[in-house]
mmCIF file of C-alpha atoms and ligand atoms in Angstrom:
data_model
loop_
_atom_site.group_PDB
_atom_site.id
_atom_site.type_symbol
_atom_site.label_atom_id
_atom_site.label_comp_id
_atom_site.label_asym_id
_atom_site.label_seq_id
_atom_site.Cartn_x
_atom_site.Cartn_y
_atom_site.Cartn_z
ATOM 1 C CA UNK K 697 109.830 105.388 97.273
ATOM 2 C CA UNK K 698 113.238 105.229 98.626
ATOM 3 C CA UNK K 699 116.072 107.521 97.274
ATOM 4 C CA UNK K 700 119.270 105.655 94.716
ATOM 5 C CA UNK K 701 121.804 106.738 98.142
ATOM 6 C CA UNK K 702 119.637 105.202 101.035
ATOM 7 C CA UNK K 703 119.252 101.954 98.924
ATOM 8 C CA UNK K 704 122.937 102.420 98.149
ATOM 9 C CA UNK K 705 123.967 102.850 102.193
ATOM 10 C CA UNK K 706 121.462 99.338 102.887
ATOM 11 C CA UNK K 707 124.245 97.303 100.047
ATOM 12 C CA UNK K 708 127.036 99.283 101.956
ATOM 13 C CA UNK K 709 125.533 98.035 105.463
ATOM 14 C CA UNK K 710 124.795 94.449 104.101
ATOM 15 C CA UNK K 711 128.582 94.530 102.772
ATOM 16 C CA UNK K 712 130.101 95.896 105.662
ATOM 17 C CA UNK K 713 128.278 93.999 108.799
ATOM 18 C CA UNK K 714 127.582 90.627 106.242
ATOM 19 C CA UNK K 715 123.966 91.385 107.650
ATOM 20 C CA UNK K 716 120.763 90.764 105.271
ATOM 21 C CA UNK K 717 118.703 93.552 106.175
ATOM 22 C CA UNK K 718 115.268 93.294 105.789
ATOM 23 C CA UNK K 719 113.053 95.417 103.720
ATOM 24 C CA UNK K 720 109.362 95.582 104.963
ATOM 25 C CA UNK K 721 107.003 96.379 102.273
ATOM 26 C CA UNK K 722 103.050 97.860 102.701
ATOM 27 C CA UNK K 723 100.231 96.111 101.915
ATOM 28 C CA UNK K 724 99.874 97.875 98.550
ATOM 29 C CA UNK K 725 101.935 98.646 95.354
ATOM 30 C CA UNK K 726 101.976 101.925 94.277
ATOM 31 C CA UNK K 727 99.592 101.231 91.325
ATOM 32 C CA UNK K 728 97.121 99.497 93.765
ATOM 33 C CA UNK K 729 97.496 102.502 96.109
ATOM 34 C CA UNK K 730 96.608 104.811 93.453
ATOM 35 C CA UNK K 731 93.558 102.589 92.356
ATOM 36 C CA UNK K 732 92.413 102.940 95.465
ATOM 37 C CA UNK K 733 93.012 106.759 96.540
ATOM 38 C CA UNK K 734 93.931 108.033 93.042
ATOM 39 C CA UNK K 735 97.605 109.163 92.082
ATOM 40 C CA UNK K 736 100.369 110.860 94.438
ATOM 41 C CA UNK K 737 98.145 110.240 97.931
ATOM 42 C CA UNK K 738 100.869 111.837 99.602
ATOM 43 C CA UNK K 739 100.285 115.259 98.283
ATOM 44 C CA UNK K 740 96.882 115.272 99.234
ATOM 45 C CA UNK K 741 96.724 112.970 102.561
ATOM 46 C CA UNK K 742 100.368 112.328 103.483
ATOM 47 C CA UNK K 743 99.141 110.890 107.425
ATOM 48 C CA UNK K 744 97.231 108.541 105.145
ATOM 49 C CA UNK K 745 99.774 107.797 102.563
ATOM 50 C CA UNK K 746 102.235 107.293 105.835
ATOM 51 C CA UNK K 747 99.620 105.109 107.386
ATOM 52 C CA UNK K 748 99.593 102.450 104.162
ATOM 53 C CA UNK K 749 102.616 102.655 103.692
ATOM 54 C CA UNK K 750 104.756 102.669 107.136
ATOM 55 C CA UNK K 751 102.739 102.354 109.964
ATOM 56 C CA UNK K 752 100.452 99.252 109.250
ATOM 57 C CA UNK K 753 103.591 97.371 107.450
ATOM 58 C CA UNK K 754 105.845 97.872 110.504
ATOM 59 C CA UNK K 755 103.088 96.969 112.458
ATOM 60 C CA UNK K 756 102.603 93.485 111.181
ATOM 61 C CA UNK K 757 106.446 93.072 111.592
ATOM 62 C CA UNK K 758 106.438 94.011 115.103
ATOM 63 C CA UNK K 759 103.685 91.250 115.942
ATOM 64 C CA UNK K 760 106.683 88.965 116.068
ATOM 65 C CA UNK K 761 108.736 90.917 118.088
ATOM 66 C CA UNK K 762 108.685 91.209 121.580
ATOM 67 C CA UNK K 763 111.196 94.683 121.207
ATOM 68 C CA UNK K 764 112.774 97.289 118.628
ATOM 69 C CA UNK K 765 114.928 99.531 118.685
ATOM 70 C CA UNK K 766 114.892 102.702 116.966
ATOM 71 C CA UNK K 767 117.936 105.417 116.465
ATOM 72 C CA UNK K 768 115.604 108.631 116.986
ATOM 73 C CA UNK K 769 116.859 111.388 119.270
ATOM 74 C CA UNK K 770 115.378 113.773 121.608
ATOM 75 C CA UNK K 771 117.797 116.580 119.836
ATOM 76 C CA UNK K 772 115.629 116.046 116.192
ATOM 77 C CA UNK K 773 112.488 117.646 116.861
ATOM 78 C CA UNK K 774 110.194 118.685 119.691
ATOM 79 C CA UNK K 775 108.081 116.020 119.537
ATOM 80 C CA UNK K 776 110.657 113.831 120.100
ATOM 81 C CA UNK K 777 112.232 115.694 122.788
ATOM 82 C CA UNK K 778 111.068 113.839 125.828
ATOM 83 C CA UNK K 779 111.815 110.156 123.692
ATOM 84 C CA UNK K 780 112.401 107.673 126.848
ATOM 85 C CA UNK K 781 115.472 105.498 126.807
ATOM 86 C CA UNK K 782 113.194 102.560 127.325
ATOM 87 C CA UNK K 783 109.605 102.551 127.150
ATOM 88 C CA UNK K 784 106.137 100.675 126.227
ATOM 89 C CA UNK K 785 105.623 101.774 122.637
ATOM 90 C CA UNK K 786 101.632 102.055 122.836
ATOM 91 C CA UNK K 787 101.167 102.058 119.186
ATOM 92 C CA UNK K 788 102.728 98.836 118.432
ATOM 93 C CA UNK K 789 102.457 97.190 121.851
ATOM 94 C CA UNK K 790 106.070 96.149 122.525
ATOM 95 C CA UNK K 791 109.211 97.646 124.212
ATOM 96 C CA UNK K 792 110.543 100.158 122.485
ATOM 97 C CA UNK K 793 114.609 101.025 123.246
ATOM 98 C CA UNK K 794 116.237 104.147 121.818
ATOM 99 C CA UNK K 795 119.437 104.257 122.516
ATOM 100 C CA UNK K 796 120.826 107.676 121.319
ATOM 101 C CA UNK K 797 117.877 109.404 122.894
ATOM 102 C CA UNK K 798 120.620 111.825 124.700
ATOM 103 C CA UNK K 799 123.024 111.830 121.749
ATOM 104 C CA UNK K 800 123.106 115.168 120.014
ATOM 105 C CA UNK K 801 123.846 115.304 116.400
ATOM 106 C CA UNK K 802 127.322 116.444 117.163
ATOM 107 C CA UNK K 803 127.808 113.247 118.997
ATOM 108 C CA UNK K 804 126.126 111.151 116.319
ATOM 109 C CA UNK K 805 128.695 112.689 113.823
ATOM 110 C CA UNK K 806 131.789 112.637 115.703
ATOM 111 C CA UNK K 807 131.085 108.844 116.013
ATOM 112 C CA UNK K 808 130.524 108.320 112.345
ATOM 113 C CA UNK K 809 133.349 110.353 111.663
ATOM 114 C CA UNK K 810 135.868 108.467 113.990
ATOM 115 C CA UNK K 811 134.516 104.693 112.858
ATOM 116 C CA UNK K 812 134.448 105.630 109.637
ATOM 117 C CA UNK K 813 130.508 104.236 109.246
ATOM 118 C CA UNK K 814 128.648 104.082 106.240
ATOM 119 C CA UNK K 815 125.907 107.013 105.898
ATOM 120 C CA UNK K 816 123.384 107.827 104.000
ATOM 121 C CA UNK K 817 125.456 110.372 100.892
ATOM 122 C CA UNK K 818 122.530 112.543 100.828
ATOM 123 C CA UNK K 819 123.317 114.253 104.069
ATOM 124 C CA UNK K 820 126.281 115.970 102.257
ATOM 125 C CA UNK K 821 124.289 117.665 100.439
ATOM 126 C CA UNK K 822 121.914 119.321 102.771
ATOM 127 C CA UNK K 823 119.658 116.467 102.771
ATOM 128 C CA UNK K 824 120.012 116.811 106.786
ATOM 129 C CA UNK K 825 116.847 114.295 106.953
ATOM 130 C CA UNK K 826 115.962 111.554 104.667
ATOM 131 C CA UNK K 827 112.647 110.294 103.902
ATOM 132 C CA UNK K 828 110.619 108.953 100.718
ATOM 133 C CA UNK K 829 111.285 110.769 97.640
ATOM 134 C CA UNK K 830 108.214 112.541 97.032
ATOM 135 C CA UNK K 831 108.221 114.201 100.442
ATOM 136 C CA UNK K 832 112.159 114.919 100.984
ATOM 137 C CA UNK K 833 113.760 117.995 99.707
ATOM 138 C CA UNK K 834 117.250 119.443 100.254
ATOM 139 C CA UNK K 835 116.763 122.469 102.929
ATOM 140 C CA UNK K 836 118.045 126.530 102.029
ATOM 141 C CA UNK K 837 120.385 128.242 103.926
ATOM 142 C CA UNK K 838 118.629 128.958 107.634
ATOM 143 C CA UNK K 839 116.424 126.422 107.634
ATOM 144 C CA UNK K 840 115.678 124.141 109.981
ATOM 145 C CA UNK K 841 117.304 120.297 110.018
ATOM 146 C CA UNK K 842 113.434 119.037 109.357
ATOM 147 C CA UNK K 843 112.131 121.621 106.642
ATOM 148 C CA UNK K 844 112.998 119.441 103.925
ATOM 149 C CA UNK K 845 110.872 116.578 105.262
ATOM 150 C CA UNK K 846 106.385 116.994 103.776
ATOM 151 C CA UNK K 847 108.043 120.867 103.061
ATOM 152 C CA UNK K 848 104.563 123.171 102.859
ATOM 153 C CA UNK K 849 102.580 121.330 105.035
ATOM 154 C CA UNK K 850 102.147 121.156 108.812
ATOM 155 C CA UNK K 851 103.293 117.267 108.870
ATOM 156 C CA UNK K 852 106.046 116.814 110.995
ATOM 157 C CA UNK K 853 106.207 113.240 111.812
ATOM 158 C CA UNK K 854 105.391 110.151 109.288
ATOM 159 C CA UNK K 855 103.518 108.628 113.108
ATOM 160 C CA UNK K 856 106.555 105.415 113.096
ATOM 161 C CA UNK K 857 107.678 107.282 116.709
ATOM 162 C CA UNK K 858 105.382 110.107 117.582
ATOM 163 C CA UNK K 859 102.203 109.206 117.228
ATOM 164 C CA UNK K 860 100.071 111.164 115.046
ATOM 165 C CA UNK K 861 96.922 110.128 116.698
ATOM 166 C CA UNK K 862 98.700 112.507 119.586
ATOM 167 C CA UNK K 863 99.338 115.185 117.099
ATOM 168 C CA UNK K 864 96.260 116.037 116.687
ATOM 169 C CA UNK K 865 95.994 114.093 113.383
ATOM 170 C CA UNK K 866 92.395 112.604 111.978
ATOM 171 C CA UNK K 867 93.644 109.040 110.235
HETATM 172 S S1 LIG T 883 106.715 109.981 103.579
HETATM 173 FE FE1 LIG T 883 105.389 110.661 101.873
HETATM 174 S S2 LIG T 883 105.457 109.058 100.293
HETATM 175 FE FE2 LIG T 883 106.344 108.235 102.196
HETATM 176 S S3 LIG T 883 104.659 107.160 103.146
HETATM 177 FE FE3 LIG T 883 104.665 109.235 104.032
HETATM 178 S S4 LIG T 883 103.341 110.514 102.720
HETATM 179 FE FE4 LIG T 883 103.754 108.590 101.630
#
């Protein structure tokens, strides 16, 4: 479900850092996903779809963790605009570190910019925020960093950082 340029930007990181990242897959394929809940689930219960697909796989990754760290920002959306440095992540029962919580994209730029790190190509071409395929879009002049992200519907967060239990969602 990932786009050609973020699987590109994983072989530039694995390249670059000689680091073998590793890719955490759900439960189900996409043709047992759609036996189950019938074709494209994400355009009819995207919290679900989200829920098979990232939330219980990261999950069961995290069980042998005793930390993670994640690269979200309070800056991204409102949700997230009280993100802790440090805290207990509830949902997955672990410490949870975010270390550019008071970086502002500016910041996050400059320092790509000066370091030369790879990125992911798609956010030269107004691709601002990159999820799966189905449920990213490029955003139109004037709109927001996030409108290209389930663009239509009132989902704002796949639940990975902001729960969607607390967003009023019924999974
Ligand atoms: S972002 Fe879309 S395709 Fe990806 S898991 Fe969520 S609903 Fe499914």
């Amino acid at each position: 479900m990932l786009f050609e340029e973020t699987l590109a930007l994983v072989a530039r990181i694995r390249e670059r850092y000689a680091i073998e990242p590793i890719a955490v897959q759900p439960r189900l394929s996409l043709t047992g996903q759609a036996d189950l809940y019938d074709e494209a689930l994400w355009t009819r219960n995207p919290d679900l779809c989200c829920k098979l697909r990232k939330l219980e796989p990261q999950g069961a990754f995290l069980q042998h963790y005793d930390a993670w760290i994640s690269g979200i920002r309070r800056d991204q959306t409102k949700a997230r605009s009280l993100v802790p440095v440090v805290t207990w992540d509830d949902q997955f029962e672990l410490v949870k570190v975010s270390p550019f919580a008071r970086w502002t994209e500016e910041m996050v730029w400059r320092y790509v910019r000066a370091r030369d790190l790879p990125y992911n190509e798609l956010h030269d071409r107004q691709f601002p925020s990159v999820g799966c395929t189905p449920c990213t879009r490029s955003i139109r002049p004037g709109e927001g960093l996030h409108a290209g992200r389930w663009a239509g519907s009132e989902k704002i967060e796949c639940g990975l950082h902001v729960s969607l239990v607390s967003l009023g969602s019924a999974l």
